[in-house]
C-alpha positions as MATLAB code, in Angstrom:
seq = 'MVRQLLGEPDLFRANPHVGWSPPTRLYCVERVETAERSDAFRAVAATAARRSAAARSAARRRRREVLTRITAEPIDVPRLTPQRLTALAVEHRNQQDEERTYTATVEGTDPTELDRWKVDYLRHRLTRYDELLSGLYGTTGRAAAEELLRRRLYAAIAEAYPLLAQECERRLAAVRR';
ca = [
     -75.168  -41.882 -126.436;
     -76.368  -45.429 -126.997;
     -79.650  -44.904 -125.157;
     -80.157  -41.502 -126.729;
     -79.537  -42.663 -130.304;
     -80.720  -46.274 -130.266;
     -83.316  -46.419 -127.518;
     -84.162  -49.855 -126.148;
     -81.932  -52.819 -127.010;
     -83.088  -55.387 -129.516;
     -82.173  -58.255 -127.216;
     -81.055  -58.955 -123.639;
     -78.690  -61.848 -122.914;
     -76.957  -63.129 -119.793;
     -73.389  -61.860 -119.535;
     -71.219  -64.813 -120.626;
     -68.235  -63.636 -118.548;
     -69.820  -62.545 -115.278;
     -72.930  -64.511 -114.389;
     -74.118  -62.249 -111.573;
     -73.947  -59.023 -113.606;
     -76.949  -57.384 -115.274;
     -77.952  -58.748 -118.680;
     -75.969  -57.596 -121.692;
     -77.847  -55.261 -124.036;
     -77.536  -56.217 -127.690;
     -78.356  -54.037 -130.715;
     -78.762  -54.974 -134.378;
     -75.714  -53.971 -136.407;
     -77.846  -52.276 -139.053;
     -79.492  -50.011 -136.444;
     -76.077  -49.072 -135.005;
     -74.600  -48.307 -138.435;
     -77.627  -46.198 -139.365;
     -77.343  -44.246 -136.109;
     -73.615  -43.683 -136.664;
     -74.302  -42.133 -140.094;
     -76.868  -39.693 -138.697;
     -76.434  -35.975 -138.023;
     -77.572  -36.588 -134.448;
     -74.638  -38.979 -133.895;
     -72.133  -36.466 -135.268;
     -73.506  -33.742 -132.979;
     -73.492  -35.964 -129.889;
     -70.013  -37.316 -130.726;
     -68.640  -33.788 -131.177;
     -70.085  -32.727 -127.814;
     -68.606  -35.821 -126.150;
     -65.202  -35.112 -127.746;
     -65.244  -31.516 -126.447;
     -66.206  -32.704 -122.953;
     -63.491  -35.341 -123.022;
     -60.857  -32.814 -124.129;
     -61.950  -30.411 -121.391;
     -61.759  -33.187 -118.791;
     -58.234  -34.168 -119.946;
     -57.161  -30.540 -119.809;
     -58.556  -30.140 -116.292;
     -56.844  -33.352 -115.185;
     -53.491  -32.126 -116.570;
     -53.958  -28.823 -114.746;
     -54.781  -30.587 -111.446;
     -51.779  -32.886 -111.910;
     -49.484  -29.877 -112.468;
     -50.905  -28.184 -109.364;
     -50.303  -31.288 -107.237;
     -46.726  -31.662 -108.524;
     -46.063  -27.962 -107.959;
     -47.324  -28.296 -104.380;
     -45.073  -31.313 -103.740;
     -42.094  -29.581 -105.357;
     -42.597  -26.514 -103.159;
     -43.054  -28.533  -99.962;
     -39.997  -28.093  -97.738;
     -38.422  -31.342  -96.610;
     -36.451  -30.784  -93.456;
     -34.665  -33.841  -92.156;
     -33.414  -33.193  -88.626;
     -29.776  -33.979  -87.919;
     -29.468  -36.474  -85.068;
     -26.358  -38.083  -83.712;
     -25.807  -41.583  -85.109;
     -26.438  -43.140  -81.695;
     -29.657  -41.197  -81.152;
     -30.972  -42.004  -84.638;
     -30.186  -45.692  -84.157;
     -31.899  -45.820  -80.773;
     -34.985  -44.008  -82.055;
     -35.173  -46.224  -85.165;
     -35.034  -49.407  -83.077;
     -37.642  -48.024  -80.689;
     -39.861  -47.080  -83.643;
     -39.454  -50.563  -85.112;
     -40.371  -52.192  -81.801;
     -43.490  -50.026  -81.544;
     -44.525  -51.016  -85.070;
     -44.018  -54.700  -84.344;
     -45.579  -54.996  -80.899;
     -46.929  -58.448  -81.759;
     -43.422  -59.887  -82.186;
     -42.253  -62.277  -79.511;
     -38.911  -60.536  -79.105;
     -37.711  -56.972  -78.819;
     -35.119  -55.766  -81.319;
     -31.910  -54.304  -79.942;
     -29.169  -52.260  -81.524;
     -26.555  -54.896  -80.701;
     -28.559  -57.828  -82.032;
     -29.519  -56.277  -85.371;
     -27.684  -56.468  -88.675;
     -26.310  -53.022  -89.715;
     -28.094  -53.216  -93.099;
     -31.379  -53.825  -91.333;
     -30.647  -50.933  -88.964;
     -30.166  -48.679  -91.985;
     -33.607  -49.721  -93.268;
     -35.125  -48.944  -89.895;
     -33.375  -45.556  -89.734;
     -34.725  -44.560  -93.145;
     -38.203  -45.755  -92.122;
     -38.023  -43.754  -88.923;
     -36.856  -40.597  -90.681;
     -39.437  -40.964  -93.426;
     -42.451  -41.588  -91.217;
     -41.682  -39.901  -87.931;
     -39.650  -36.829  -88.683;
     -41.154  -35.633  -91.961;
     -44.653  -34.822  -93.197;
     -44.510  -37.733  -95.676;
     -47.635  -39.564  -94.501;
     -49.559  -36.325  -93.998;
     -48.748  -35.144  -97.506;
     -49.702  -38.476  -99.060;
     -52.987  -38.665  -97.202;
     -53.807  -35.198  -98.531;
     -53.413  -36.536 -102.065;
     -55.868  -39.430 -101.775;
     -58.034  -39.572 -104.877;
     -56.233  -36.635 -106.447;
     -55.342  -36.571 -110.113;
     -51.595  -37.011 -110.345;
     -51.303  -38.784 -107.001;
     -48.980  -41.494 -108.327;
     -46.619  -38.966 -109.912;
     -46.762  -36.777 -106.793;
     -46.029  -39.765 -104.572;
     -43.020  -40.695 -106.708;
     -41.748  -37.102 -106.699;
     -42.212  -36.840 -102.936;
     -40.460  -40.159 -102.401;
     -37.491  -39.105 -104.577;
     -37.210  -35.740 -102.812;
     -37.497  -37.322  -99.384;
     -34.873  -40.006  -99.988;
     -32.536  -37.394 -101.507;
     -32.951  -35.218  -98.394;
     -32.289  -38.181  -96.078;
     -29.195  -39.171  -98.106;
     -27.929  -35.596  -97.946;
     -28.448  -35.327  -94.185;
     -27.125  -38.854  -93.518;
     -24.624  -39.872  -96.236;
     -24.217  -43.303  -94.638;
     -27.899  -43.981  -95.456;
     -27.545  -42.971  -99.126;
     -27.176  -46.567 -100.293;
     -30.388  -47.611  -98.526;
     -32.221  -44.607  -99.998;
     -30.986  -45.515 -103.488;
     -32.009  -49.159 -102.977;
     -35.535  -48.061 -102.111;
     -35.790  -45.776 -105.114;
     -34.558  -48.555 -107.399;
     -37.129  -50.961 -105.929;
     -39.932  -48.493 -106.676;
     -38.810  -48.064 -110.313;
     -39.154  -51.805 -111.030;
];
């Protein structure tokens, strides 16, 4: 709109905040006020407002579609015996931390830390969590979809493994902060 209604700037100056950026374009206030009172400005502004409203509407629609997709996504948490889940969680943790100088063991790990590892294992290995999130990259509504997915996933883990409910709630509370 500025170029269309005002044409070339009256003055170029170095950007006072970012020295390496292009020069700042400056326009005389009188020229700007005259342009803003013109019929051409009203027409261009009305067109821009319609485009903006259409873009917001499309973004809301895409956001609803993404949330609907996440809501409909089945979250199946497999039921493993406590011993099997613990062993797999420790193994998963050791694979993630291959650069560590020691190998974690079930016996040498604090139970609270084991619960964290179990939830990590269930979230990343036995569900489509990462796959679903990667499919949302750059999507309108990604943050809301990620939060919804996270809440649904932790609720499913807590339902399948009631002893992990406290860890799931801790994680959800940490995200809300």
